[in-house]
CSV table of C-alpha atoms in Angstrom, one decimal:
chain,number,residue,atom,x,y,z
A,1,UNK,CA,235.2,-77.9,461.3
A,2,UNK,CA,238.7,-78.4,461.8
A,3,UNK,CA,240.2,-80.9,464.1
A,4,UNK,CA,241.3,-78.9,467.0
A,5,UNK,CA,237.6,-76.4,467.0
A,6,UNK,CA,236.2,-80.7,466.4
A,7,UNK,CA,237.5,-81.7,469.4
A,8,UNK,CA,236.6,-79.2,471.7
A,9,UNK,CA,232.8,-78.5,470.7
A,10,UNK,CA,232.7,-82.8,470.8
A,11,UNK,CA,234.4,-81.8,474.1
A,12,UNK,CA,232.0,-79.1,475.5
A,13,UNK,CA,228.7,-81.2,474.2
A,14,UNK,CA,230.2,-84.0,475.7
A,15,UNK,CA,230.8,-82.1,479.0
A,16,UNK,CA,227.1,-80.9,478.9
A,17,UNK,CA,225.8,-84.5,478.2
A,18,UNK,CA,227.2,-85.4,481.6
A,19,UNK,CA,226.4,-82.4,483.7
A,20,UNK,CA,222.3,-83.0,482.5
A,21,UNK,CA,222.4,-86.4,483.2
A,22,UNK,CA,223.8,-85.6,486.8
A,23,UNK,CA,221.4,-82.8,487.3
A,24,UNK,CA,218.6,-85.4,486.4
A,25,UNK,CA,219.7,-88.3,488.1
A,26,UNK,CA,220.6,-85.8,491.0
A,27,UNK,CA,217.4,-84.2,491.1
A,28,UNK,CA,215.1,-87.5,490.2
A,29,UNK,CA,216.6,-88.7,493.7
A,30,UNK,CA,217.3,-85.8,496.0
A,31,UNK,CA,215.1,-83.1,495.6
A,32,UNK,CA,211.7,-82.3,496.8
A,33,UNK,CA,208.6,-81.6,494.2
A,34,UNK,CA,208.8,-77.9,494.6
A,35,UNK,CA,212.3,-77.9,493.7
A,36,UNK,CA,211.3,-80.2,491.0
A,37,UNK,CA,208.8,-77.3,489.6
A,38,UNK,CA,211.2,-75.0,489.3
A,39,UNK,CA,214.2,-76.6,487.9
A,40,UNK,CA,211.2,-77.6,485.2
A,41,UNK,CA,210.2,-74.2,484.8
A,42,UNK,CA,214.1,-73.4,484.3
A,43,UNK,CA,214.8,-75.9,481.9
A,44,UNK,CA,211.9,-75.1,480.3
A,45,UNK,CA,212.5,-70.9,480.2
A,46,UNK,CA,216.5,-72.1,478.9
A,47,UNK,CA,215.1,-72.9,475.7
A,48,UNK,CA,213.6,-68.9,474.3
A,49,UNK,CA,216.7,-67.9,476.6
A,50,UNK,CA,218.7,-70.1,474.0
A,51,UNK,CA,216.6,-68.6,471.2
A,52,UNK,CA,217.1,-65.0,471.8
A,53,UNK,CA,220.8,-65.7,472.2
A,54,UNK,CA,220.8,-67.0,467.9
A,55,UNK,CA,218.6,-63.7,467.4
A,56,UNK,CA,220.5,-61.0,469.2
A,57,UNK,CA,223.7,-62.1,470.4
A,58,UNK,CA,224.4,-63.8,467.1
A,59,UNK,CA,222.2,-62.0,464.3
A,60,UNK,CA,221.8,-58.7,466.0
A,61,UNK,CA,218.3,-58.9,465.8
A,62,UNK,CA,215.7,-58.0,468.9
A,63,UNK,CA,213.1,-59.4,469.5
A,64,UNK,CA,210.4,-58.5,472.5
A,65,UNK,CA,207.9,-61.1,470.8
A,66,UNK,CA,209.1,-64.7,472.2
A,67,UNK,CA,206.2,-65.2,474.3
A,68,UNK,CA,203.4,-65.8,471.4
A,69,UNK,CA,205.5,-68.1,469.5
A,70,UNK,CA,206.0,-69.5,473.3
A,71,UNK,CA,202.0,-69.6,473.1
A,72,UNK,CA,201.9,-71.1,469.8
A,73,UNK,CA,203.7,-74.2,470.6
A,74,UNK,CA,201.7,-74.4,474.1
A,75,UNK,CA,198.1,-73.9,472.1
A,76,UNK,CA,198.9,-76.0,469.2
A,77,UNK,CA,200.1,-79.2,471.2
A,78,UNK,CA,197.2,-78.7,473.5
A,79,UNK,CA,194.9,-77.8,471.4
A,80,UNK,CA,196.0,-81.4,468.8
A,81,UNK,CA,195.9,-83.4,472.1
A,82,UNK,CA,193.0,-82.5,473.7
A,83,UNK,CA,190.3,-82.1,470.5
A,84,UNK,CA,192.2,-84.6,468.3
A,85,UNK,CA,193.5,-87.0,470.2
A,86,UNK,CA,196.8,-86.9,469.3
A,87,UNK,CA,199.9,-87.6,471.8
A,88,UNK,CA,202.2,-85.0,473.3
A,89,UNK,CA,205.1,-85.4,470.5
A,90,UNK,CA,203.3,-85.4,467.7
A,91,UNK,CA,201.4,-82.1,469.9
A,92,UNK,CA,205.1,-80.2,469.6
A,93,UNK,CA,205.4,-81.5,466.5
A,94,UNK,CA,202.5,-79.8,465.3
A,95,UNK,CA,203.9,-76.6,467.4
A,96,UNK,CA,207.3,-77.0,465.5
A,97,UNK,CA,205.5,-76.9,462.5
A,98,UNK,CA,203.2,-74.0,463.0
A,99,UNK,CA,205.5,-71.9,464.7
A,100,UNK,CA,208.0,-72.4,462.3
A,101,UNK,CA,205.7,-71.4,459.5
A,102,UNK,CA,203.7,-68.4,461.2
A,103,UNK,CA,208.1,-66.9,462.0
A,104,UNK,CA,208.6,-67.7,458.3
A,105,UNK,CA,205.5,-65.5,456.8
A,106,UNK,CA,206.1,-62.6,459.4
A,107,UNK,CA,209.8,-63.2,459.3
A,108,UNK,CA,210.6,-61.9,455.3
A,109,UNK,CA,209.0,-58.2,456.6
A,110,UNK,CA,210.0,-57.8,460.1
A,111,UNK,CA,213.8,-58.6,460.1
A,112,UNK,CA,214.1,-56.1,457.4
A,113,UNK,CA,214.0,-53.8,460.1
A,114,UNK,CA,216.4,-53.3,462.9
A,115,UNK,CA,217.5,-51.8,466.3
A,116,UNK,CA,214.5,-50.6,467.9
A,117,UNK,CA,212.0,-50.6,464.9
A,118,UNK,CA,212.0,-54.5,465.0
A,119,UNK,CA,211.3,-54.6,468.9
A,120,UNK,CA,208.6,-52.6,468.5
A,121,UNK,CA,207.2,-54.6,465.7
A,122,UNK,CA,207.8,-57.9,467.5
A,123,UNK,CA,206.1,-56.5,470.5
A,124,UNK,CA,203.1,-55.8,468.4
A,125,UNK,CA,203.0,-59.6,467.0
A,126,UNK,CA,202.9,-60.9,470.3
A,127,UNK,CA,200.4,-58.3,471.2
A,128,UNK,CA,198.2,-59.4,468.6
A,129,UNK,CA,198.7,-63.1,469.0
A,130,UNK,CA,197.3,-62.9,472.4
A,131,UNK,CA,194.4,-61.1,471.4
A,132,UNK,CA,193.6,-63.7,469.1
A,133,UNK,CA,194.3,-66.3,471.8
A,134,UNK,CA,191.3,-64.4,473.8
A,135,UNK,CA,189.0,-64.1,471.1
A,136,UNK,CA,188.9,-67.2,468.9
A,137,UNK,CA,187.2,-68.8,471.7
A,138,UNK,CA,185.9,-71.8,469.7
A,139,UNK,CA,189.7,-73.2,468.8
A,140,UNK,CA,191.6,-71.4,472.0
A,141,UNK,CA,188.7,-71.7,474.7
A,142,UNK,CA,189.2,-68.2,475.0
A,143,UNK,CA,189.8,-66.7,478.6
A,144,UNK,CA,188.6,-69.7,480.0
A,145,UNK,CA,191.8,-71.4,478.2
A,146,UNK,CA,191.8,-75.1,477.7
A,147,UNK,CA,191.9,-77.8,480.3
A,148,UNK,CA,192.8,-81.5,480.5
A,149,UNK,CA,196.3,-81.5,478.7
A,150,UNK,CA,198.2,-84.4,478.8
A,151,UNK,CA,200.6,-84.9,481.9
A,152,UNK,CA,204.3,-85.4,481.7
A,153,UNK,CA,203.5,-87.6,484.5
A,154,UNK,CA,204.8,-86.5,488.1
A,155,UNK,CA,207.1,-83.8,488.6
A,156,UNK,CA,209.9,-86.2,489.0
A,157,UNK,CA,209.3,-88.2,485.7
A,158,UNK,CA,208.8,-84.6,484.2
A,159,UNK,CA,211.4,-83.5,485.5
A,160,UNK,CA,214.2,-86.1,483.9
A,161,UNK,CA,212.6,-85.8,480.6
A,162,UNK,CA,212.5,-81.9,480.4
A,163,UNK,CA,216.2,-81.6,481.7
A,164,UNK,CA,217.1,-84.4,479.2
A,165,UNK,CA,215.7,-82.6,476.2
A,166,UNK,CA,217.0,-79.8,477.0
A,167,UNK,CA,220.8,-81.1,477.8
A,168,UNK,CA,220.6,-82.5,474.0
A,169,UNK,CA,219.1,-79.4,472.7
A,170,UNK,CA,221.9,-77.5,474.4
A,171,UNK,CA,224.3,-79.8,473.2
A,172,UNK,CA,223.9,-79.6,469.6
A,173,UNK,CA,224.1,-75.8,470.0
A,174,UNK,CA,227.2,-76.3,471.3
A,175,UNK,CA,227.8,-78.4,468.2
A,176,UNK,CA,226.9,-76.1,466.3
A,177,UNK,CA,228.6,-72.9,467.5
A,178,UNK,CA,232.0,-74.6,467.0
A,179,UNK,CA,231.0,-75.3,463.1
A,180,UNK,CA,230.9,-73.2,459.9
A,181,UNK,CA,227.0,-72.5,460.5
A,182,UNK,CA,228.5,-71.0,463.5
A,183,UNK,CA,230.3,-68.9,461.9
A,184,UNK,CA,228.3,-67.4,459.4
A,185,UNK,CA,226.0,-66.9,462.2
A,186,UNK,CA,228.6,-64.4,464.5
A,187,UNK,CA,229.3,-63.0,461.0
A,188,UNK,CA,225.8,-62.0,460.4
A,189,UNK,CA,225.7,-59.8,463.5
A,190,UNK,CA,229.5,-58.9,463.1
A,191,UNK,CA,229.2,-57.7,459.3
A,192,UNK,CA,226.8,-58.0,457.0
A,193,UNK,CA,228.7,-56.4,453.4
A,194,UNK,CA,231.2,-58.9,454.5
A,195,UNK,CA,228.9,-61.7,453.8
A,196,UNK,CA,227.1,-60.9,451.2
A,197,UNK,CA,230.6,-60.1,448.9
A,198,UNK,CA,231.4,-63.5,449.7
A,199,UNK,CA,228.3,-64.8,448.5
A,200,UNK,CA,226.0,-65.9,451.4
A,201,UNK,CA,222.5,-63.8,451.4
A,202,UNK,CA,222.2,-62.6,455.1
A,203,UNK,CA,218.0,-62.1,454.9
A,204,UNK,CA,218.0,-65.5,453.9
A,205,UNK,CA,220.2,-66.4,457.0
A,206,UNK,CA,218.6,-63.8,459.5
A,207,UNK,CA,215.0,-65.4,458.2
A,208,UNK,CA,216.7,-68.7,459.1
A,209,UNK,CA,217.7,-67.8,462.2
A,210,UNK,CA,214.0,-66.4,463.2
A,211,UNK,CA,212.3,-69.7,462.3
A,212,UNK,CA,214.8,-71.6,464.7
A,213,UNK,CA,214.3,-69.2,467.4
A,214,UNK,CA,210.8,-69.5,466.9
A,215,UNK,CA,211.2,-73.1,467.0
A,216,UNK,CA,212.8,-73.4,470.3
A,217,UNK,CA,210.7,-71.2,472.0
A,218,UNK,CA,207.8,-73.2,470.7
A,219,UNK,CA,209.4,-76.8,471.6
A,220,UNK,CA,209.1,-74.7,475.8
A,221,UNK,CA,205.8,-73.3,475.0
A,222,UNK,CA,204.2,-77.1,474.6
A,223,UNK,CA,206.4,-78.3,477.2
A,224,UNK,CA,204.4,-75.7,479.6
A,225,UNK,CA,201.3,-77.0,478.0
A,226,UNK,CA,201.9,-80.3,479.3
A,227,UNK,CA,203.6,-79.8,482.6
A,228,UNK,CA,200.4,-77.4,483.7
A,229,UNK,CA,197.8,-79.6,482.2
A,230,UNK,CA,196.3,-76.3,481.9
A,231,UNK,CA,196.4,-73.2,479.1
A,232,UNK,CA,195.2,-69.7,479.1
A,233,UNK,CA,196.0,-66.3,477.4
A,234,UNK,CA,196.8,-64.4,480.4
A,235,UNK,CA,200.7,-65.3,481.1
A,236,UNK,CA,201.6,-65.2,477.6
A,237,UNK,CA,201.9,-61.1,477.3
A,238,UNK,CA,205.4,-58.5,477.3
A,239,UNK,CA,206.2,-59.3,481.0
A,240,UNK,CA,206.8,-63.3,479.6
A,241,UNK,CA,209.0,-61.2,476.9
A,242,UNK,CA,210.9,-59.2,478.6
A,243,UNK,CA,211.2,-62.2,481.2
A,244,UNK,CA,213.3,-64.2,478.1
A,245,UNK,CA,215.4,-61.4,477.0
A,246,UNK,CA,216.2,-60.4,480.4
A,247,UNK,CA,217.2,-64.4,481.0
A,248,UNK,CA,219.7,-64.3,477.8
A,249,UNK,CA,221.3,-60.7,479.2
A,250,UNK,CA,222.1,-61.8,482.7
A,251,UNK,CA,223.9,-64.6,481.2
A,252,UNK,CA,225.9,-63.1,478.3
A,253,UNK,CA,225.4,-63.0,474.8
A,254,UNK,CA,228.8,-64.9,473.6
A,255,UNK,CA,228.2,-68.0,474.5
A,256,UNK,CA,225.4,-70.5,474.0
A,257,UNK,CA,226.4,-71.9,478.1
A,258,UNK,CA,225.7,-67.7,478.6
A,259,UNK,CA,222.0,-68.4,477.6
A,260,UNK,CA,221.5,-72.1,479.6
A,261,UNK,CA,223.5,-69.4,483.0
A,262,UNK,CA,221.0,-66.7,482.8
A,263,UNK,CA,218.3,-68.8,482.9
A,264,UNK,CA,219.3,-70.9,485.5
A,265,UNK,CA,219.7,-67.6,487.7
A,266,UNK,CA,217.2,-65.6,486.9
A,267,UNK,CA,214.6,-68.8,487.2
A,268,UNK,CA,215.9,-69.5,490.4
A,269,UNK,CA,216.0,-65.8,492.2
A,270,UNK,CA,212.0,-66.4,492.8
A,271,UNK,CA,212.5,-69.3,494.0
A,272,UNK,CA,215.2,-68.5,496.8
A,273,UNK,CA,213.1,-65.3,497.5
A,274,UNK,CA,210.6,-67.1,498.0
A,275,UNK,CA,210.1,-66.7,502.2
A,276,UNK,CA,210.2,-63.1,501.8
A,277,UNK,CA,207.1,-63.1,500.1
A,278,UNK,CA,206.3,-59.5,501.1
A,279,UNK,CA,209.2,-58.4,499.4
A,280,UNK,CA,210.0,-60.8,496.5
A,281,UNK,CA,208.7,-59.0,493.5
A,282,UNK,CA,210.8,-55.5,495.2
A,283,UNK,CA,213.9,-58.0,496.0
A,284,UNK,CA,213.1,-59.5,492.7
A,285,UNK,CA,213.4,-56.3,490.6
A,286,UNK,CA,216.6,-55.0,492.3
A,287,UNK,CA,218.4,-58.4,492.2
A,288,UNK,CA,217.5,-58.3,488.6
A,289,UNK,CA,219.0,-54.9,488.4
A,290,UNK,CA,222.7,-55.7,490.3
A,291,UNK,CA,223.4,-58.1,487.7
A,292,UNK,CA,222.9,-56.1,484.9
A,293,UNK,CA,224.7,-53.5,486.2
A,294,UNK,CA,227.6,-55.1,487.7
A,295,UNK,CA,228.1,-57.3,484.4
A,296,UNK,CA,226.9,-55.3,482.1
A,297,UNK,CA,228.3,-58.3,479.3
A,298,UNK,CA,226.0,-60.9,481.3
A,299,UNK,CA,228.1,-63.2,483.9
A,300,UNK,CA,230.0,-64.9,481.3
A,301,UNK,CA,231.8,-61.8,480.6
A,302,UNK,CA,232.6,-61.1,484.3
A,303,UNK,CA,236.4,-62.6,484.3
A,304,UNK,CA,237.1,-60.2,481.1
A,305,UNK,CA,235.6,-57.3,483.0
A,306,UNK,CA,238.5,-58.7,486.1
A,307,UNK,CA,241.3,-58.6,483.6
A,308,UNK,CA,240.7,-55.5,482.8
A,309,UNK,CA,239.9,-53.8,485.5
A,310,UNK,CA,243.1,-55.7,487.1
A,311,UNK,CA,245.4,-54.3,484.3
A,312,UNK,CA,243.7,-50.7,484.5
A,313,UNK,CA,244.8,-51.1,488.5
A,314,UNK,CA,248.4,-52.2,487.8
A,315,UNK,CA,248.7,-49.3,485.3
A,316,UNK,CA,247.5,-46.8,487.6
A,317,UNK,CA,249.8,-47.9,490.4
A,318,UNK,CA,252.8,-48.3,488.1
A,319,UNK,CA,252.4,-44.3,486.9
A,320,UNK,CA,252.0,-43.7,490.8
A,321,UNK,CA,248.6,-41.5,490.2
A,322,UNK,CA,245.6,-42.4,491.1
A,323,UNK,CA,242.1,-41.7,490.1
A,324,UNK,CA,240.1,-38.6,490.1
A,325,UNK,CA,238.1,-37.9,492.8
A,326,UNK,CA,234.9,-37.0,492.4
A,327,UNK,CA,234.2,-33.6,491.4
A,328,UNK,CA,237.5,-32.9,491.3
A,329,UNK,CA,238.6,-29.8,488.6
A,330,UNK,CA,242.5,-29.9,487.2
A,331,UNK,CA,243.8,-26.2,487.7
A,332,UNK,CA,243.8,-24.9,484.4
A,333,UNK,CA,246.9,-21.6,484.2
């Protein structure tokens, strides 16, 4: 890392070190418990929002299956807390570990496909995760799910330590994006021949990549095991999917702070819709919809879409013509 790209990534995780510890602090002190629930629910949903973000806006590789490896971590740490008695870190640990394994078998086949072959395939994994989540009922508690999961303690104690994790998680992406592993990663997604003639085998890298995702996500699925107290198959299914990719859109795929936006927007548009409860799935959906189509590059790519829509504007009104009307037809002699 050179000194100047040093400095500002020491800069920017710096920067992010401080703005989590205000946003704990702040909240800790100032905010009620139902605002408490949901920033923990979007600190929590930042993390596969993060994850999708090293898969397809780095790697170039889809996924639509976040949400079992989301349910591994949450069934492993609850399942290694409550039957053996183990405590809620060594709990993710174990959801680290097994996540990170079951990625790494499934990993070496799947992300030799791409585009829309590998969504499809990761939607069936998470498809069949869930139905074994319902059916081994002896290890998973099956539909009845599994109760009496270790607390975080109350929301506001849960809600400093989740926001704190995932400040320093967010941080040493930051880190990281400004390094050479950074680079090899945009180069991965930007060409592929270009990397391998210089040496570096990109399956190895893309496999790489798909055990970290999987890692992440896991790390928020036993955090949700542990701020519920409570575990069952049902939320873990495409809608929890599509929820994360959705999250990492809104906010852009160039940026890691892209990932840590969309979630923070698209967590909180429930929320603030809230007292139109009639209407907040409808307002939910087409609120969902304005941002992707008004930034189609998520919000972080917003001020390039300004600059040039601003120099397509001064362009037009330097030639003195203006733009075609709609369904206008140029005479043709």
């Amino acid at each position: 890392m050179s000194g100047a790209r040093g400095r500002r990534a020491v800069a920017e995780a710096l920067a992010l070190l401080g703005l989590g510890l205000v946003v704990a602090l702040g909240g800790h002190f100032f905010l009620s418990n139902y605002w408490l629930t949901v920033g923990v629910v979007i600190a929590m949903y930042s993390l596969p929002s993060l994850a999708l973000l090293l898969l397809l806006g780095y790697a170039g590789r889809p996924s639509f299956g976040h949400a079992a490896f989301f349910a591994v971590g949450a069934y492993a740490s609850a399942v290694t807390t409550t039957r053996l008695g183990w405590d809620p870190v060594a709990g993710a640990l174990a959801g680290i570990v097994v996540a990170g394994a079951v990625a790494y078998v499934i990993g070496f086949p799947l992300l030799r496909l791409s585009g829309h072959y590998l969504a499809i395939a990761t939607l069936a994994f998470a498809i069949i995760v869930r139905v074994v989540l319902e059916n081994a009922t002896p290890l998973t508690g099956g539909l009845n799910g599994i109760v009496g999961i270790p607390s975080l303690g109350t929301p506001r104690t849960a809600f400093v330590l989740v926001v704190m994790l995932v400040t320093i998680i967010y941080a040493a992406a930051v880190f990281i994006d400004h390094s050479r592993i950074g680079r090899i990663l945009r180069a991965l997604g930007d060409d592929e021949r270009a990397m391998a003639s210089c040496g570096i085998n990109p399956q190895s890298i893309r496999t790489a990549v798909f055990v970290a995702s999987a890692v992440l996500t896991s790390i928020a699925g036993s955090v949700y095991a542990h701020f519920l107290t409570y575990i069952s198959p049902e939320p873990f299914n495409v809608d929890m999917s599509v929820l994360f990719v959705t999250m990492m859109l809104v906010g852009g795929t160039g940026s890691v702070w892209g990932a840590l936006i969309g979630a923070c927007i698209v967590g909180a548009i429930p929320a603030v819709l809230s007292t139109y409860a009639a209407y907040s799935a409808l307002l939910y959906g087409i609120a969902i919809v304005a941002v992707l189509l008004l930034a189609p590059y998520g919000v972080l790519g917003l001020p390039t879409q300004l600059r040039i829509a601003r120099a397509r504007l001064r362009r037009i009104v330097a030639s003195g013509s203006k733009p075609a009307q709609a369904g206008e037809v140029a005479n043709v002699d």
